[in-house]
Amino acid sequence: MMRVAVYASGTGTILQALLDAFGPEHRGKTVHGRLSLDGASDDTVAEVVLVVSNNPDAAALARARRAGVPAAVVDHRGRSRQAFEAELAAVTEAHGVDLICLAGFLRILSPGFVGRYPHRILNTHPALLPAFGGKGMYGERVHQAVLAAGVAVSGCTIHLVDEVPDGGPIVAQATVPVLPGDTPATLAARVQAEERRLYPEVVWWWAEGR
């Protein structure tokens, strides 16, 4: 059973998709029957064992508690990045985590932190990287940039985290159309639906070594 930590700073809608797939209540069960692909096992191969937020008021923390998952606050405010990341690593390692999933975590992790977990941190980005990514590109800003560029297609990207923001190797992508009359909010809703579908599948594949 692969032990997963999810880092989230906000409402936790993508976290909820991971909890729905890999929360404690799903231990040893097929996940909606949809993730057993290419001869994979019907048994759950991963479990969310920890949710961490840098925001004490994040709704993600309440989602974790409702699911019976330990929830920790590691506040970044009023301290150095080194101290913040040292506590973040300590909490993560205390729970024996194998894979870290960033799900709306609004802190850029330093190369030193990423180096502690090589090829063990995944992130979701609400656009088709390498387009519309990089420092400062998150949330509504991404969808505003997509609409301003006039492209016909957007989507989401699940990628490995490295020392470059949004620069790690791409694992999987899903596309959505950009429709006439779209606003950042309507486009975001369409992209988030794909993120909620794709991220659990990637975690499943990761746990099975695929």
mmCIF file of C-alpha atoms in Angstrom:
data_model
loop_
_atom_site.group_PDB
_atom_site.id
_atom_site.type_symbol
_atom_site.label_atom_id
_atom_site.label_comp_id
_atom_site.label_asym_id
_atom_site.label_seq_id
_atom_site.Cartn_x
_atom_site.Cartn_y
_atom_site.Cartn_z
ATOM 1 C CA MET A 1 0.000 0.000 0.000
ATOM 2 C CA MET A 2 1.604 3.252 -1.159
ATOM 3 C CA ARG A 3 1.262 5.979 1.473
ATOM 4 C CA VAL A 4 0.276 9.353 0.011
ATOM 5 C CA ALA A 5 0.445 12.853 1.477
ATOM 6 C CA VAL A 6 -1.558 15.649 -0.115
ATOM 7 C CA TYR A 7 -0.478 19.277 0.284
ATOM 8 C CA ALA A 8 -3.281 21.805 -0.272
ATOM 9 C CA SER A 9 -3.754 25.496 0.502
ATOM 10 C CA GLY A 10 -7.395 26.155 -0.345
ATOM 11 C CA THR A 11 -10.801 24.575 -0.746
ATOM 12 C CA GLY A 12 -9.469 21.103 -1.454
ATOM 13 C CA THR A 13 -11.689 20.092 -4.375
ATOM 14 C CA ILE A 14 -8.884 18.122 -5.992
ATOM 15 C CA LEU A 15 -7.919 16.740 -2.594
ATOM 16 C CA GLN A 16 -11.494 15.484 -2.319
ATOM 17 C CA ALA A 17 -11.101 13.508 -5.530
ATOM 18 C CA LEU A 18 -8.010 11.841 -4.062
ATOM 19 C CA LEU A 19 -9.817 11.159 -0.780
ATOM 20 C CA ASP A 20 -12.760 9.681 -2.683
ATOM 21 C CA ALA A 21 -10.351 7.324 -4.417
ATOM 22 C CA PHE A 22 -7.783 6.637 -1.699
ATOM 23 C CA GLY A 23 -9.241 7.652 1.655
ATOM 24 C CA PRO A 24 -9.207 5.182 4.575
ATOM 25 C CA GLU A 25 -12.739 3.984 3.807
ATOM 26 C CA HIS A 26 -11.504 2.649 0.446
ATOM 27 C CA ARG A 27 -8.720 0.533 1.900
ATOM 28 C CA GLY A 28 -8.670 -2.787 0.058
ATOM 29 C CA LYS A 29 -11.560 -1.869 -2.232
ATOM 30 C CA THR A 30 -11.894 -1.243 -5.946
ATOM 31 C CA VAL A 31 -12.127 2.482 -6.649
ATOM 32 C CA HIS A 32 -15.409 2.919 -8.478
ATOM 33 C CA GLY A 33 -14.311 0.072 -10.765
ATOM 34 C CA ARG A 34 -12.697 2.549 -13.129
ATOM 35 C CA LEU A 35 -9.015 2.420 -12.309
ATOM 36 C CA SER A 36 -8.289 -1.258 -12.943
ATOM 37 C CA LEU A 37 -6.773 -0.866 -16.379
ATOM 38 C CA ASP A 38 -4.479 -3.137 -18.390
ATOM 39 C CA GLY A 39 -4.808 -6.075 -16.026
ATOM 40 C CA ALA A 40 -4.221 -4.072 -12.863
ATOM 41 C CA SER A 41 -5.278 -5.446 -9.510
ATOM 42 C CA ASP A 42 -8.791 -4.797 -8.244
ATOM 43 C CA ASP A 43 -7.424 -3.923 -4.797
ATOM 44 C CA THR A 44 -6.635 -0.367 -3.782
ATOM 45 C CA VAL A 45 -2.876 0.133 -3.966
ATOM 46 C CA ALA A 46 -2.591 3.570 -2.338
ATOM 47 C CA GLU A 47 -3.967 5.405 0.668
ATOM 48 C CA VAL A 48 -3.982 9.089 1.628
ATOM 49 C CA VAL A 49 -2.425 9.058 5.089
ATOM 50 C CA LEU A 50 -1.773 12.777 5.580
ATOM 51 C CA VAL A 51 -3.087 16.160 4.452
ATOM 52 C CA VAL A 52 -0.907 19.218 5.030
ATOM 53 C CA SER A 53 -1.802 22.864 4.553
ATOM 54 C CA ASN A 54 0.175 26.052 4.992
ATOM 55 C CA ASN A 55 -3.151 27.840 5.545
ATOM 56 C CA PRO A 56 -4.783 27.277 8.952
ATOM 57 C CA ASP A 57 -8.164 28.282 7.497
ATOM 58 C CA ALA A 58 -8.048 26.005 4.464
ATOM 59 C CA ALA A 59 -11.247 24.061 3.853
ATOM 60 C CA ALA A 60 -8.982 21.199 2.746
ATOM 61 C CA LEU A 61 -8.221 20.516 6.418
ATOM 62 C CA ALA A 62 -11.892 19.987 7.216
ATOM 63 C CA ARG A 63 -12.223 17.627 4.241
ATOM 64 C CA ALA A 64 -9.326 15.576 5.589
ATOM 65 C CA ARG A 65 -10.802 15.350 9.077
ATOM 66 C CA ARG A 66 -14.200 14.293 7.741
ATOM 67 C CA ALA A 67 -12.457 11.509 5.833
ATOM 68 C CA GLY A 68 -10.566 10.357 8.929
ATOM 69 C CA VAL A 69 -7.189 11.417 7.573
ATOM 70 C CA PRO A 70 -4.623 13.168 9.818
ATOM 71 C CA ALA A 71 -4.474 16.877 8.972
ATOM 72 C CA ALA A 72 -1.518 19.101 9.822
ATOM 73 C CA VAL A 73 -0.972 22.844 9.548
ATOM 74 C CA VAL A 74 2.558 23.981 8.685
ATOM 75 C CA ASP A 75 2.240 27.760 8.542
ATOM 76 C CA HIS A 76 4.808 29.533 6.389
ATOM 77 C CA ARG A 77 4.095 32.982 7.753
ATOM 78 C CA GLY A 78 6.620 34.772 9.934
ATOM 79 C CA ARG A 79 9.426 32.277 9.441
ATOM 80 C CA SER A 80 12.170 31.425 7.008
ATOM 81 C CA ARG A 81 11.606 29.096 4.089
ATOM 82 C CA GLN A 82 14.228 26.788 5.601
ATOM 83 C CA ALA A 83 12.310 26.510 8.883
ATOM 84 C CA PHE A 84 8.992 26.070 7.078
ATOM 85 C CA GLU A 85 10.300 23.290 4.851
ATOM 86 C CA ALA A 86 12.108 21.574 7.721
ATOM 87 C CA GLU A 87 8.802 21.234 9.580
ATOM 88 C CA LEU A 88 7.030 20.218 6.363
ATOM 89 C CA ALA A 89 9.550 17.420 5.832
ATOM 90 C CA ALA A 90 9.380 16.322 9.473
ATOM 91 C CA VAL A 91 5.586 15.985 9.394
ATOM 92 C CA THR A 92 5.724 14.139 6.080
ATOM 93 C CA GLU A 93 8.388 11.700 7.201
ATOM 94 C CA ALA A 94 6.646 11.047 10.517
ATOM 95 C CA HIS A 95 3.788 9.523 8.504
ATOM 96 C CA GLY A 96 5.994 7.292 6.370
ATOM 97 C CA VAL A 97 4.917 8.940 3.134
ATOM 98 C CA ASP A 98 5.935 7.388 -0.202
ATOM 99 C CA LEU A 99 4.418 9.959 -2.581
ATOM 100 C CA ILE A 100 3.555 13.642 -2.175
ATOM 101 C CA CYS A 101 0.688 15.066 -4.228
ATOM 102 C CA LEU A 102 0.433 18.830 -4.533
ATOM 103 C CA ALA A 103 -3.196 19.854 -5.008
ATOM 104 C CA GLY A 104 -3.520 23.609 -5.049
ATOM 105 C CA PHE A 105 -0.528 24.079 -2.747
ATOM 106 C CA LEU A 106 0.408 27.736 -3.118
ATOM 107 C CA ARG A 107 4.024 27.541 -2.038
ATOM 108 C CA ILE A 108 6.952 26.955 -4.371
ATOM 109 C CA LEU A 109 9.138 24.213 -2.914
ATOM 110 C CA SER A 110 12.876 24.834 -2.864
ATOM 111 C CA PRO A 111 15.343 22.651 -4.780
ATOM 112 C CA GLY A 112 16.565 21.408 -1.402
ATOM 113 C CA PHE A 113 13.119 20.160 -0.410
ATOM 114 C CA VAL A 114 12.437 18.623 -3.816
ATOM 115 C CA GLY A 115 15.814 16.899 -3.648
ATOM 116 C CA ARG A 116 14.723 15.057 -0.490
ATOM 117 C CA TYR A 117 11.975 13.343 -2.491
ATOM 118 C CA PRO A 118 13.366 12.682 -5.985
ATOM 119 C CA HIS A 119 10.643 11.561 -8.404
ATOM 120 C CA ARG A 120 8.225 11.360 -5.467
ATOM 121 C CA ILE A 121 6.342 14.662 -5.791
ATOM 122 C CA LEU A 122 3.466 15.111 -8.239
ATOM 123 C CA ASN A 123 1.643 18.325 -9.049
ATOM 124 C CA THR A 124 -1.419 19.270 -11.048
ATOM 125 C CA HIS A 125 -1.436 22.414 -13.180
ATOM 126 C CA PRO A 126 -4.605 23.850 -14.787
ATOM 127 C CA ALA A 127 -3.211 24.223 -18.299
ATOM 128 C CA LEU A 128 -1.341 22.224 -20.905
ATOM 129 C CA LEU A 129 2.292 22.630 -19.903
ATOM 130 C CA PRO A 130 4.747 23.844 -20.997
ATOM 131 C CA ALA A 131 2.294 26.583 -22.023
ATOM 132 C CA PHE A 132 0.859 28.915 -19.364
ATOM 133 C CA GLY A 133 3.121 27.696 -16.565
ATOM 134 C CA GLY A 134 5.893 29.014 -14.368
ATOM 135 C CA LYS A 135 6.231 31.291 -11.385
ATOM 136 C CA GLY A 136 3.100 33.330 -10.694
ATOM 137 C CA MET A 137 0.909 31.212 -12.956
ATOM 138 C CA TYR A 138 -1.731 29.654 -10.740
ATOM 139 C CA GLY A 139 -5.485 29.667 -10.288
ATOM 140 C CA GLU A 140 -7.482 32.267 -12.165
ATOM 141 C CA ARG A 141 -4.345 33.849 -13.616
ATOM 142 C CA VAL A 142 -3.769 30.750 -15.729
ATOM 143 C CA HIS A 143 -7.271 30.766 -17.199
ATOM 144 C CA GLN A 144 -7.102 34.510 -17.846
ATOM 145 C CA ALA A 145 -3.873 33.982 -19.787
ATOM 146 C CA VAL A 146 -5.380 31.112 -21.773
ATOM 147 C CA LEU A 147 -8.385 33.230 -22.773
ATOM 148 C CA ALA A 148 -6.202 36.236 -23.609
ATOM 149 C CA ALA A 149 -4.093 34.065 -25.909
ATOM 150 C CA GLY A 150 -7.157 33.019 -27.902
ATOM 151 C CA VAL A 151 -6.284 29.314 -27.986
ATOM 152 C CA ALA A 152 -8.941 26.737 -28.841
ATOM 153 C CA VAL A 153 -7.896 24.068 -26.343
ATOM 154 C CA SER A 154 -6.812 24.057 -22.698
ATOM 155 C CA GLY A 155 -6.691 21.339 -20.069
ATOM 156 C CA CYS A 156 -4.663 20.066 -17.153
ATOM 157 C CA THR A 157 -1.246 18.530 -16.629
ATOM 158 C CA ILE A 158 -0.043 16.109 -13.965
ATOM 159 C CA HIS A 159 3.734 16.368 -13.741
ATOM 160 C CA LEU A 160 6.689 15.526 -11.571
ATOM 161 C CA VAL A 161 8.054 18.386 -9.501
ATOM 162 C CA ASP A 162 11.638 19.504 -9.962
ATOM 163 C CA GLU A 163 13.556 22.656 -9.108
ATOM 164 C CA VAL A 164 11.852 24.684 -11.874
ATOM 165 C CA PRO A 165 8.245 25.767 -11.165
ATOM 166 C CA ASP A 166 5.950 23.752 -13.465
ATOM 167 C CA GLY A 167 9.057 22.488 -15.237
ATOM 168 C CA GLY A 168 9.178 18.812 -14.248
ATOM 169 C CA PRO A 169 8.524 15.901 -16.602
ATOM 170 C CA ILE A 170 4.920 15.554 -17.750
ATOM 171 C CA VAL A 171 3.168 12.358 -16.647
ATOM 172 C CA ALA A 172 -0.322 12.840 -18.113
ATOM 173 C CA GLN A 173 -2.542 15.493 -19.672
ATOM 174 C CA ALA A 174 -6.236 15.915 -20.437
ATOM 175 C CA THR A 175 -7.763 18.484 -22.767
ATOM 176 C CA VAL A 176 -10.926 20.579 -22.728
ATOM 177 C CA PRO A 177 -12.268 22.953 -25.390
ATOM 178 C CA VAL A 178 -12.146 26.700 -24.898
ATOM 179 C CA LEU A 179 -15.662 27.792 -25.799
ATOM 180 C CA PRO A 180 -16.941 31.103 -27.160
ATOM 181 C CA GLY A 181 -18.037 33.274 -24.256
ATOM 182 C CA ASP A 182 -15.881 31.441 -21.720
ATOM 183 C CA THR A 183 -14.849 33.309 -18.599
ATOM 184 C CA PRO A 184 -11.989 32.290 -16.322
ATOM 185 C CA ALA A 185 -14.596 30.735 -14.013
ATOM 186 C CA THR A 186 -16.370 28.657 -16.672
ATOM 187 C CA LEU A 187 -13.083 27.470 -18.147
ATOM 188 C CA ALA A 188 -11.748 26.655 -14.679
ATOM 189 C CA ALA A 189 -14.777 24.494 -13.905
ATOM 190 C CA ARG A 190 -14.217 22.445 -17.056
ATOM 191 C CA VAL A 191 -10.488 22.030 -16.356
ATOM 192 C CA GLN A 192 -11.035 21.127 -12.705
ATOM 193 C CA ALA A 193 -13.420 18.352 -13.662
ATOM 194 C CA GLU A 194 -10.600 16.784 -15.683
ATOM 195 C CA GLU A 195 -8.109 17.301 -12.860
ATOM 196 C CA ARG A 196 -10.420 15.459 -10.477
ATOM 197 C CA ARG A 197 -10.670 12.579 -12.924
ATOM 198 C CA LEU A 198 -7.041 12.367 -14.015
ATOM 199 C CA TYR A 199 -5.092 12.872 -10.785
ATOM 200 C CA PRO A 200 -6.418 9.738 -9.008
ATOM 201 C CA GLU A 201 -5.703 7.663 -12.096
ATOM 202 C CA VAL A 202 -2.105 8.878 -12.197
ATOM 203 C CA VAL A 203 -1.664 8.036 -8.506
ATOM 204 C CA TRP A 204 -3.057 4.578 -9.183
ATOM 205 C CA TRP A 205 -0.639 4.028 -12.082
ATOM 206 C CA TRP A 206 2.218 5.345 -9.936
ATOM 207 C CA ALA A 207 1.430 2.930 -7.106
ATOM 208 C CA GLU A 208 1.486 0.004 -9.508
ATOM 209 C CA GLY A 209 4.757 1.088 -11.076
ATOM 210 C CA ARG A 210 3.174 1.856 -14.430
#
